Short mmCIF file of C-alpha atoms and ligand atoms in Angstrom, two decimals:
data_model
loop_
_atom_site.label_atom_id
_atom_site.label_comp_id
_atom_site.label_asym_id
_atom_site.label_seq_id
_atom_site.Cartn_x
_atom_site.Cartn_y
_atom_site.Cartn_z
CA MET A 295 0.05 -0.20 -0.26
CA ALA A 296 1.62 3.48 -1.09
CA THR A 297 1.05 5.58 1.69
CA LEU A 298 0.65 9.61 1.15
CA TRP A 299 4.35 10.44 1.05
CA HIS A 300 5.02 7.27 -1.44
CA GLY A 301 7.47 10.04 -3.59
CA ARG A 302 9.62 11.34 -0.90
CA PHE A 303 10.19 7.72 0.33
CA GLU A 304 12.13 4.28 -0.64
CA GLY A 305 11.14 1.96 2.04
CA GLY A 306 7.42 1.03 3.90
CA SER A 307 6.56 2.16 7.26
CA ALA A 308 7.54 -0.74 9.89
CA GLU A 309 4.53 -2.04 11.83
CA ALA A 310 5.27 -0.77 15.58
CA LEU A 311 5.08 3.04 13.53
CA GLN A 312 1.78 2.38 12.04
CA ALA A 313 0.23 0.73 15.45
CA LEU A 314 1.14 4.19 17.10
CA ASN A 315 0.44 6.30 14.13
CA ASP A 316 -3.05 5.42 13.04
CA SER A 317 -5.32 7.32 14.27
CA LEU A 318 -8.08 5.28 11.84
CA GLY A 319 -9.85 3.59 15.07
CA PHE A 320 -10.93 7.19 16.48
CA ASP A 321 -10.59 9.68 14.17
CA ARG A 322 -13.66 7.49 11.18
CA ARG A 323 -16.58 8.93 13.81
CA MET A 324 -15.40 12.41 11.53
CA PHE A 325 -16.13 10.98 8.21
CA ARG A 326 -19.33 13.12 7.57
CA GLU A 327 -16.81 16.40 8.60
CA ASP A 328 -14.32 14.42 6.67
CA LEU A 329 -16.84 14.70 3.24
CA ALA A 330 -17.96 17.98 4.25
CA GLY A 331 -14.81 19.30 4.10
CA SER A 332 -13.73 18.22 1.53
CA ARG A 333 -16.95 19.26 -1.08
CA ALA A 334 -16.36 22.18 -0.03
CA HIS A 335 -12.74 22.24 -0.84
CA VAL A 336 -13.77 20.76 -4.56
CA ARG A 337 -15.91 23.89 -5.14
CA MET A 338 -13.43 26.56 -4.20
CA LEU A 339 -11.08 24.54 -6.01
CA ALA A 340 -13.84 25.14 -8.90
CA ARG A 341 -14.66 27.98 -8.62
CA VAL A 342 -11.13 29.83 -8.50
CA GLY A 343 -10.00 27.28 -12.00
CA LEU A 344 -8.23 25.02 -10.16
CA MET A 345 -10.11 21.86 -10.54
CA SER A 346 -12.51 21.73 -14.04
CA VAL A 347 -15.89 21.34 -13.66
CA VAL A 348 -16.11 18.46 -14.77
CA ASP A 349 -13.03 16.76 -12.45
CA SER A 350 -15.05 18.96 -9.57
CA GLU A 351 -18.09 17.00 -10.81
CA ALA A 352 -16.76 13.44 -10.55
CA VAL A 353 -14.99 14.53 -7.27
CA LEU A 354 -18.60 15.27 -5.45
CA VAL A 355 -20.05 11.89 -6.83
CA ALA A 356 -17.43 10.30 -4.88
CA LEU A 357 -17.37 11.23 -2.11
CA ASP A 358 -21.10 10.76 -2.13
CA THR A 359 -20.29 7.43 -2.84
CA VAL A 360 -18.33 7.60 -0.04
CA GLU A 361 -20.71 8.77 2.38
CA VAL A 362 -23.37 6.14 1.16
CA GLU A 363 -20.59 3.50 1.54
CA MET A 364 -19.71 4.81 5.53
CA SER A 365 -23.15 5.13 6.70
CA ASP A 366 -24.05 1.67 5.56
CA GLY A 367 -20.64 -0.16 6.42
CA SER A 368 -19.64 -1.63 2.75
CA PHE A 369 -16.75 0.65 2.66
CA ALA A 370 -13.67 -1.43 2.54
CA PHE A 371 -10.97 0.32 5.05
CA ALA A 372 -6.90 -0.63 3.96
CA VAL A 373 -3.99 -1.69 5.79
CA GLY A 374 -2.70 1.96 4.19
CA ASP A 375 -5.88 3.81 5.61
CA GLU A 376 -4.04 5.35 8.11
CA ASP A 377 -6.31 8.11 9.50
CA ILE A 378 -10.05 8.67 8.19
CA HIS A 379 -8.83 11.69 5.73
CA THR A 380 -6.36 8.89 3.70
CA ALA A 381 -8.88 7.06 3.82
CA VAL A 382 -11.53 9.64 2.15
CA GLU A 383 -8.94 10.70 -0.07
CA ARG A 384 -7.78 7.04 -1.37
CA ARG A 385 -11.17 5.98 -2.19
CA VAL A 386 -12.13 8.94 -4.15
CA THR A 387 -9.74 8.67 -6.16
CA GLU A 388 -10.34 5.48 -6.74
CA LEU A 389 -13.82 6.11 -7.98
CA ALA A 390 -12.70 9.63 -9.60
CA GLY A 391 -9.33 8.88 -10.93
CA ASP A 392 -7.06 11.70 -12.34
CA ALA A 393 -10.23 13.93 -10.73
CA GLY A 394 -9.64 12.71 -7.62
CA ALA A 395 -6.06 12.58 -7.01
CA ARG A 396 -6.99 16.86 -7.79
CA LEU A 397 -8.48 16.12 -4.47
CA HIS A 398 -6.05 17.35 -1.77
CA THR A 399 -4.59 20.39 -3.75
CA GLY A 400 -3.73 23.27 -1.40
CA ARG A 401 -4.67 21.46 1.36
CA SER A 402 -2.57 19.54 4.22
CA ARG A 403 -4.28 17.02 6.75
CA ASN A 404 -2.78 19.96 9.03
CA ASP A 405 -5.79 22.42 7.77
CA GLN A 406 -8.00 19.05 7.31
CA VAL A 407 -8.34 17.48 10.76
CA ALA A 408 -8.83 20.52 12.31
CA THR A 409 -11.61 21.71 10.38
CA ASP A 410 -13.23 18.15 10.94
CA LEU A 411 -13.11 18.24 14.53
CA ARG A 412 -14.07 21.63 14.81
CA LEU A 413 -17.19 20.80 12.93
CA TRP A 414 -17.59 18.15 15.43
CA THR A 415 -17.55 19.64 18.10
CA LEU A 416 -19.75 22.61 17.00
CA ARG A 417 -22.33 20.24 16.50
CA GLU A 418 -21.80 18.45 19.89
CA LEU A 419 -21.87 21.63 21.57
CA GLY A 420 -25.22 22.75 20.53
CA GLU A 421 -26.55 19.48 21.35
CA VAL A 422 -25.18 18.73 25.14
CA ALA A 423 -26.68 22.10 25.20
CA GLU A 424 -30.02 20.73 24.63
CA LEU A 425 -29.52 18.50 26.67
CA VAL A 426 -29.24 20.39 29.03
CA THR A 427 -31.94 22.84 28.64
CA ALA A 428 -33.75 19.37 28.45
CA PHE A 429 -31.95 18.48 32.51
CA GLN A 430 -33.60 21.94 33.82
CA GLY A 431 -36.82 21.37 32.55
CA THR A 432 -36.95 18.67 33.99
CA LEU A 433 -35.68 19.79 37.55
CA ALA A 434 -38.03 22.85 36.83
CA SER A 435 -40.71 20.46 36.37
CA ARG A 436 -40.55 18.75 39.46
CA ALA A 437 -40.01 21.93 41.28
CA ASP A 438 -43.36 23.49 39.88
CA GLY A 439 -44.92 19.98 41.51
CA ALA A 440 -42.92 20.56 44.60
CA ALA A 441 -45.40 23.38 45.36
CA GLU A 442 -44.62 24.79 49.18
CA ALA A 443 -42.79 21.53 50.40
CA TYR A 444 -39.29 22.23 51.98
CA LEU A 445 -36.25 20.48 53.48
CA PRO A 446 -33.31 21.33 55.50
CA GLY A 447 -30.76 23.34 53.67
CA TYR A 448 -27.42 23.26 55.01
CA THR A 449 -23.86 24.44 55.10
CA HIS A 450 -20.66 22.14 55.97
CA LEU A 451 -23.72 19.18 55.61
CA GLN A 452 -25.40 20.63 59.32
CA GLN A 453 -28.70 21.95 59.15
CA ALA A 454 -29.11 25.68 58.51
CA GLN A 455 -32.14 26.63 57.66
CA PRO A 456 -35.52 25.42 56.15
CA VAL A 457 -35.31 26.11 51.84
CA LEU A 458 -37.90 25.71 49.53
CA LEU A 459 -37.64 22.22 48.01
CA ALA A 460 -38.08 24.00 45.16
CA HIS A 461 -35.03 26.52 45.78
CA HIS A 462 -32.70 23.98 46.41
CA LEU A 463 -33.29 22.18 43.01
CA LEU A 464 -33.33 25.99 41.23
CA ALA A 465 -29.52 26.40 42.65
CA HIS A 466 -28.82 23.37 40.35
CA GLY A 467 -30.66 24.47 37.29
CA TRP A 468 -28.71 27.81 37.49
CA ALA A 469 -25.42 26.43 38.03
CA LEU A 470 -27.30 24.40 34.86
CA ALA A 471 -27.51 27.54 32.91
CA ARG A 472 -23.78 28.84 33.52
CA ASP A 473 -23.22 25.37 32.22
CA VAL A 474 -24.99 26.64 29.03
CA ASP A 475 -23.78 30.19 28.66
CA ARG A 476 -20.18 28.74 28.72
CA LEU A 477 -21.18 25.65 26.09
CA LEU A 478 -22.72 28.67 23.43
CA ASP A 479 -19.52 30.23 24.52
CA ALA A 480 -16.87 27.66 23.29
CA ARG A 481 -19.67 27.46 20.28
CA THR A 482 -18.71 30.85 19.64
CA ARG A 483 -15.01 31.19 19.56
CA ALA A 484 -14.70 27.65 17.78
CA ASP A 485 -16.67 28.88 15.25
CA VAL A 486 -13.86 29.30 12.47
CA SER A 487 -12.65 27.92 9.49
CA PRO A 488 -8.99 26.89 9.32
CA LEU A 489 -9.04 25.19 5.42
CA GLY A 490 -7.19 26.81 3.53
CA ALA A 491 -3.90 27.27 5.96
CA GLY A 492 -2.44 24.20 4.49
CA ALA A 493 0.38 22.67 5.91
CA LEU A 494 1.25 25.98 8.29
CA ALA A 495 1.71 28.59 5.62
CA GLY A 496 -0.86 28.98 3.34
CA SER A 497 -0.65 28.64 -0.62
CA SER A 498 1.00 29.86 -3.88
CA LEU A 499 -2.17 28.71 -5.46
CA PRO A 500 -5.17 31.53 -5.99
CA LEU A 501 -7.20 29.60 -2.87
CA ASP A 502 -10.39 30.91 -1.82
CA PRO A 503 -10.40 30.32 2.98
CA ASP A 504 -13.13 32.82 3.22
CA SER A 505 -15.59 31.25 0.37
CA VAL A 506 -14.58 27.64 2.09
CA ALA A 507 -15.25 29.11 5.23
CA ALA A 508 -18.81 30.33 4.37
CA ASP A 509 -19.30 27.80 2.46
CA LEU A 510 -18.94 25.19 5.33
CA GLY A 511 -21.36 27.13 7.89
CA PHE A 512 -18.07 29.12 9.92
CA ALA A 513 -18.76 32.20 10.70
CA ALA A 514 -15.62 33.30 9.55
CA ARG A 515 -11.88 31.60 8.19
CA PHE A 516 -8.83 32.03 10.14
CA GLU A 517 -6.79 34.79 10.45
CA ASN A 518 -3.48 33.72 10.73
CA SER A 519 -2.17 29.83 8.94
CA MET A 520 -0.42 28.91 11.53
CA ASP A 521 -2.60 29.25 14.55
CA ALA A 522 -5.39 28.10 12.31
CA VAL A 523 -3.28 24.18 12.44
CA GLY A 524 -1.83 24.60 15.55
CA ASP A 525 -4.45 26.23 17.30
CA ARG A 526 -6.20 23.06 19.94
CA ASP A 527 -7.98 26.20 22.46
CA PHE A 528 -11.60 24.59 21.21
CA VAL A 529 -10.76 21.14 22.13
CA ALA A 530 -9.16 21.91 25.79
CA GLU A 531 -11.53 24.82 26.14
CA SER A 532 -14.72 22.51 25.49
CA LEU A 533 -13.20 19.89 27.96
CA PHE A 534 -13.00 22.65 30.29
CA VAL A 535 -16.78 23.15 29.93
CA LEU A 536 -17.19 19.29 29.85
CA ALA A 537 -15.80 19.10 33.55
CA LEU A 538 -16.80 21.53 35.09
CA LEU A 539 -20.43 20.64 33.71
CA GLY A 540 -19.91 16.73 34.93
CA VAL A 541 -18.88 18.70 38.66
CA HIS A 542 -22.03 20.28 38.74
CA LEU A 543 -23.43 16.45 37.83
CA SER A 544 -21.58 15.19 40.46
CA ARG A 545 -22.86 17.47 42.82
CA ILE A 546 -26.52 16.78 41.99
CA GLY A 547 -25.46 12.68 42.51
CA GLU A 548 -24.15 13.85 45.58
CA GLU A 549 -27.22 14.82 47.18
CA LEU A 550 -29.21 12.22 45.78
CA VAL A 551 -26.78 9.02 46.71
CA LEU A 552 -27.78 11.08 50.46
CA TRP A 553 -30.98 11.98 50.03
CA SER A 554 -32.13 8.27 49.07
CA SER A 555 -30.20 6.87 52.46
CA GLU A 556 -32.03 5.24 54.66
CA GLU A 557 -30.64 8.27 56.97
CA PHE A 558 -31.66 10.98 54.88
CA GLY A 559 -34.63 9.76 53.68
CA PHE A 560 -35.67 12.52 51.32
CA VAL A 561 -36.29 10.44 48.38
CA HIS A 562 -37.37 6.93 47.09
CA LEU A 563 -35.35 6.13 43.60
CA ASP A 564 -37.94 4.23 40.75
CA ASP A 565 -36.82 1.34 40.22
CA ALA A 566 -36.42 1.33 37.01
CA PHE A 567 -32.80 4.25 37.98
CA SER A 568 -31.71 2.13 40.69
CA THR A 569 -29.84 -0.65 41.17
CA GLY A 570 -29.89 -4.09 43.35
CA SER A 571 -27.23 -6.11 45.26
CA SER A 572 -25.78 -9.28 44.23
CA MET A 573 -25.42 -10.40 47.84
CA LEU A 574 -28.16 -8.02 50.60
CA PRO A 575 -31.24 -8.52 48.99
CA GLN A 576 -32.83 -5.71 50.50
CA LYS A 577 -30.50 -3.31 49.01
CA LYS A 578 -31.73 -0.32 46.19
CA ASN A 579 -28.18 0.90 45.41
CA PRO A 580 -28.67 4.52 43.75
CA ASP A 581 -25.60 3.66 41.14
CA VAL A 582 -27.12 6.62 38.31
CA ALA A 583 -26.01 9.12 40.93
CA GLU A 584 -23.00 7.67 42.18
CA LEU A 585 -22.01 7.25 38.40
CA ALA A 586 -22.77 10.97 37.81
CA ARG A 587 -20.44 11.76 40.84
CA GLY A 588 -17.63 9.15 39.74
CA LYS A 589 -17.58 10.09 36.02
CA ALA A 590 -16.65 13.93 37.28
CA GLY A 591 -13.37 12.33 37.26
CA ARG A 592 -12.71 11.33 34.26
CA LEU A 593 -13.88 14.63 32.80
CA ILE A 594 -10.95 16.27 34.79
CA GLY A 595 -8.86 14.21 33.74
CA HIS A 596 -9.97 14.58 30.37
CA LEU A 597 -8.73 18.11 30.48
CA THR A 598 -6.26 17.79 32.54
CA GLY A 599 -4.21 15.63 30.45
CA PHE A 600 -5.15 17.19 27.29
CA MET A 601 -3.99 20.66 28.81
CA ALA A 602 -0.38 18.60 30.23
CA THR A 603 -0.38 17.03 25.90
CA LEU A 604 -0.93 21.40 23.97
CA LYS A 605 1.52 22.46 26.79
CA GLY A 606 5.11 23.56 25.26
CA LEU A 607 3.32 22.53 22.16
CA PRO A 608 6.43 24.75 19.38
CA MET A 609 4.35 26.39 16.50
CA ALA A 610 2.73 24.58 14.76
CA TYR A 611 1.13 21.70 14.31
CA ASN A 612 2.20 18.80 15.92
CA LYS A 613 1.21 15.19 15.60
CA ASP A 614 0.53 15.36 20.16
CA LEU A 615 -2.44 17.08 18.54
CA GLN A 616 -3.34 13.59 17.32
CA GLU A 617 -4.10 13.37 20.94
CA ASP A 618 -7.18 15.97 21.01
CA LYS A 619 -9.58 13.48 19.52
CA GLU A 620 -10.54 10.42 22.21
CA PRO A 621 -10.31 12.77 25.08
CA LEU A 622 -12.27 14.59 22.89
CA PHE A 623 -14.92 12.36 21.71
CA ASP A 624 -15.22 10.16 24.74
CA ALA A 625 -15.78 13.63 26.57
CA PHE A 626 -18.79 13.98 24.91
CA ASP A 627 -20.26 10.26 24.94
CA THR A 628 -19.72 10.57 28.83
CA ILE A 629 -21.51 14.01 29.37
CA ARG A 630 -24.31 13.24 27.57
CA LEU A 631 -24.65 9.11 29.07
CA THR A 632 -24.73 10.99 32.42
CA LEU A 633 -27.52 13.90 31.79
CA SER A 634 -29.70 11.00 30.28
CA ALA A 635 -29.42 8.58 33.17
CA LEU A 636 -29.43 11.63 35.42
CA ASP A 637 -32.45 13.49 33.88
CA GLY A 638 -34.38 10.11 34.04
CA MET A 639 -33.77 9.42 37.81
CA VAL A 640 -34.60 13.23 38.44
CA ALA A 641 -37.45 12.78 36.85
CA THR A 642 -38.97 9.35 38.21
CA LEU A 643 -37.59 9.91 42.09
CA GLU A 644 -40.89 9.84 44.84
CA PHE A 645 -39.47 12.87 47.12
CA ARG A 646 -40.85 12.07 50.55
CA THR A 647 -41.67 15.79 51.07
CA ASP A 648 -42.84 14.37 55.63
CA ARG A 649 -39.66 13.38 55.82
CA MET A 650 -37.97 16.33 54.52
CA ALA A 651 -40.11 18.64 56.76
CA ASP A 652 -39.59 16.43 59.93
CA ALA A 653 -36.22 16.97 59.50
CA ALA A 654 -36.54 21.07 58.96
CA ASP A 655 -38.81 21.59 61.72
CA SER A 656 -36.07 21.71 64.74
CA PRO A 657 -36.62 24.92 66.56
CA TYR A 658 -32.77 25.22 66.51
CA ALA A 659 -33.79 25.95 62.44
CA ALA A 660 -35.23 28.88 62.98
CA ALA A 661 -32.84 30.40 65.89
CA VAL A 662 -31.45 33.43 63.26
CA ASP A 663 -35.00 34.21 63.14
CA LEU A 664 -35.37 34.62 66.75
CA ALA A 665 -32.17 37.15 66.49
CA GLU A 666 -33.96 38.87 63.87
CA TYR A 667 -36.98 39.56 65.98
CA LEU A 668 -35.05 41.34 68.39
CA VAL A 669 -32.83 43.12 65.58
CA VAL A 670 -36.36 44.67 64.79
CA GLY A 671 -36.78 46.03 68.22
CA GLY A 672 -33.76 48.23 67.91
CA THR A 673 -31.22 44.87 69.08
CA PRO A 674 -27.57 45.26 68.01
CA PHE A 675 -27.42 42.01 65.75
CA ARG A 676 -24.14 40.89 67.66
CA ASP A 677 -26.01 41.37 71.29
CA ALA A 678 -29.45 39.17 69.81
CA HIS A 679 -26.68 36.20 68.45
CA ALA A 680 -26.08 36.22 72.36
CA VAL A 681 -28.80 36.57 73.60
CA VAL A 682 -30.06 33.41 70.92
CA GLY A 683 -27.51 31.94 71.21
CA ALA A 684 -27.18 31.08 75.27
CA LEU A 685 -31.18 30.27 74.89
CA VAL A 686 -30.34 27.60 73.07
CA ARG A 687 -27.16 26.60 74.98
CA ALA A 688 -29.57 26.26 77.58
CA ALA A 689 -32.16 24.47 75.63
CA LEU A 690 -29.60 21.85 75.08
CA ALA A 691 -28.11 21.25 77.98
CA GLY A 692 -31.75 20.54 78.85
CA GLU A 693 -33.43 23.37 81.30
CA GLY A 694 -36.60 23.25 79.03
CA SER A 695 -37.47 24.02 75.65
CA LEU A 696 -36.22 26.29 73.43
CA VAL A 697 -40.05 27.39 72.92
CA ASP A 698 -40.78 27.51 76.79
CA LEU A 699 -37.05 29.30 77.42
CA VAL A 700 -38.37 32.23 74.86
CA THR A 701 -41.67 32.30 76.02
CA ALA A 702 -40.47 33.40 79.34
CA ASP A 703 -37.97 35.76 78.33
CA GLU A 704 -38.96 38.63 79.01
CA ARG A 705 -36.45 39.98 75.96
CA LEU A 706 -38.39 37.56 73.59
CA GLY A 707 -41.92 36.30 75.07
CA PRO A 708 -45.01 34.73 73.18
CA ASP A 709 -44.71 36.66 69.75
CA ALA A 710 -41.74 35.02 69.32
CA ALA A 711 -42.07 31.73 69.85
CA ALA A 712 -44.49 31.70 67.37
CA LEU A 713 -41.89 31.79 65.02
CA LEU A 714 -41.01 28.55 66.04
CA ALA A 715 -43.89 26.88 64.71
CA ARG A 716 -43.55 23.86 62.27
CA GLY A 717 -43.08 25.27 58.40
CA ALA A 718 -42.79 28.51 60.05
CA PRO A 719 -39.14 29.20 59.25
CA VAL A 720 -39.25 29.17 55.42
CA LEU A 721 -42.00 32.13 54.71
CA ARG A 722 -40.18 34.18 56.14
CA ARG A 723 -36.93 34.03 53.73
CA THR A 724 -38.70 37.23 51.80
CA THR A 725 -35.49 38.59 50.43
CA PRO A 726 -35.30 38.51 46.60
CA GLY A 727 -33.85 35.26 45.14
CA GLY A 728 -34.51 34.55 49.18
CA ALA A 729 -35.88 30.46 49.94
CA GLY A 730 -39.13 31.41 51.16
CA PRO A 731 -42.57 30.62 48.69
CA GLY A 732 -42.36 35.06 47.80
CA PRO A 733 -39.22 34.80 45.80
CA VAL A 734 -39.43 31.28 44.65
CA ALA A 735 -42.38 32.70 42.64
CA VAL A 736 -40.23 34.67 41.43
CA GLN A 737 -37.52 32.65 40.48
CA ARG A 738 -39.73 30.10 38.87
CA ILE A 739 -40.58 33.04 36.39
CA ARG A 740 -37.45 34.55 35.94
CA PHE A 741 -36.02 30.94 35.21
CA ALA A 742 -38.54 29.75 32.80
CA ASP A 743 -37.79 32.50 30.85
CA ARG A 744 -33.92 31.60 31.11
CA LEU A 745 -34.43 28.95 29.57
CA ALA A 746 -36.43 30.13 26.41
CA ALA A 747 -33.65 32.76 26.52
CA GLN A 748 -31.23 29.59 26.23
CA SER A 749 -33.09 27.55 23.58
CA LYS A 750 -33.27 30.34 21.25
CA ARG A 751 -29.49 30.91 21.63
CA ILE A 752 -29.02 26.56 21.11
CA ALA A 753 -31.01 27.10 18.32
CA GLY A 754 -29.26 30.58 16.98
N1 LIG B 1097 -4.66 11.90 12.29
C1 LIG B 1097 -4.25 13.67 12.11
C2 LIG B 1097 -4.47 13.80 13.52
O1 LIG B 1097 -4.91 13.06 14.38
C3 LIG B 1097 -4.13 14.06 10.82
C4 LIG B 1097 -2.80 15.29 10.71
C5 LIG B 1097 -2.37 14.10 9.79
N2 LIG B 1097 -0.93 15.03 9.72
C6 LIG B 1097 0.47 15.16 9.56
N3 LIG B 1097 0.89 16.20 8.96
N4 LIG B 1097 0.32 14.48 9.64
O2 LIG B 1097 -3.99 15.09 14.09
#
């Protein structure tokens, strides 16, 4: 099998070199993008007169045949097909002869692979943004269904103040909204065509990279041919955005692990989204939530691994860059799997709002409300904090229930004690963006608006 560089070489390639060097095993997944790039390139060659119309049409027909063969699995890969670009060009030349041999005019695999991977990434970023939006929709509808249910809000995983369940669910929704922003920002920066940069320096031929960029639907062409082929910021940035999204999913996963435990008992998982134990008949395990937690490690690994690959690379293209695809593909695959499973788990789980309310109804959860009662009466907050702190200490020491101690205290009294009633504290979280029913009603609307705006941006 002749290599792409057989003119310059006397001998063939060693098997070990091929095994290390070949990327077909993973880059064949970009065949549609490779074909799109080749079509745009051929049309440009014809426009600028570097290829006859007859030849360009023969190549376009051959590219269509390759598309059919690759789609239906009948494409016969050859031993020398080192990567998807080689395979396509080899087959086009078999099919279109001399016209096919003109396909690579003014083009290098360096600008070709950068183009393919950008096209692939652009689509994936948009599709993952859609999946995240769908999951946010699930969180929003579970928040709507949760009405005024409340649970303890935690800091340091210690009960702090009661919050509406809707507020808690939407807290995750807003983190995901920033992920969508980042996915779409990354898409904007990735939206630059490298095709026409050649190996690194452009060409002596009258190529027209602007029209190629427009043909492929890119927003712009490269400004600098070396940057065009040497840049993988869009890969690193995508890996970061996916890693942070994965981190957000891991936090949701961790909470579901806790909430589904006997000790918390805040949720019942649907059978379809939990697993059993091979040994312990009573077990129902939250594997989806655990994997959402675990997959973040893999995503962070892809980011740091690829950053290490990029570090210190001299301009312009280096074969090290071939290491971009496997982590990128795996990161997108991983996030898609995780998102859809976690979405299903959240959509189907049952909230045990009675357990949540019981846990949230400790009178100590309203301690700050007592201090704020004193503040309204003119006491400086620091002093109020000390007064209530002393009562809490006395209650914990067994000197009486907090309600009784508050009722008996002349600075506080029965009005203040009423603040400790079951379900009362969460009603008093009234400030903008706060955890009570008033601000949460506003928040639900703002969140729905945000989702609508997001969807528009994804489509645009
Ligand atoms: N398979 C290569 C990659 O993924 C394509 C570019 C090869 N370029 C080269 N000059 N050998 O990066």
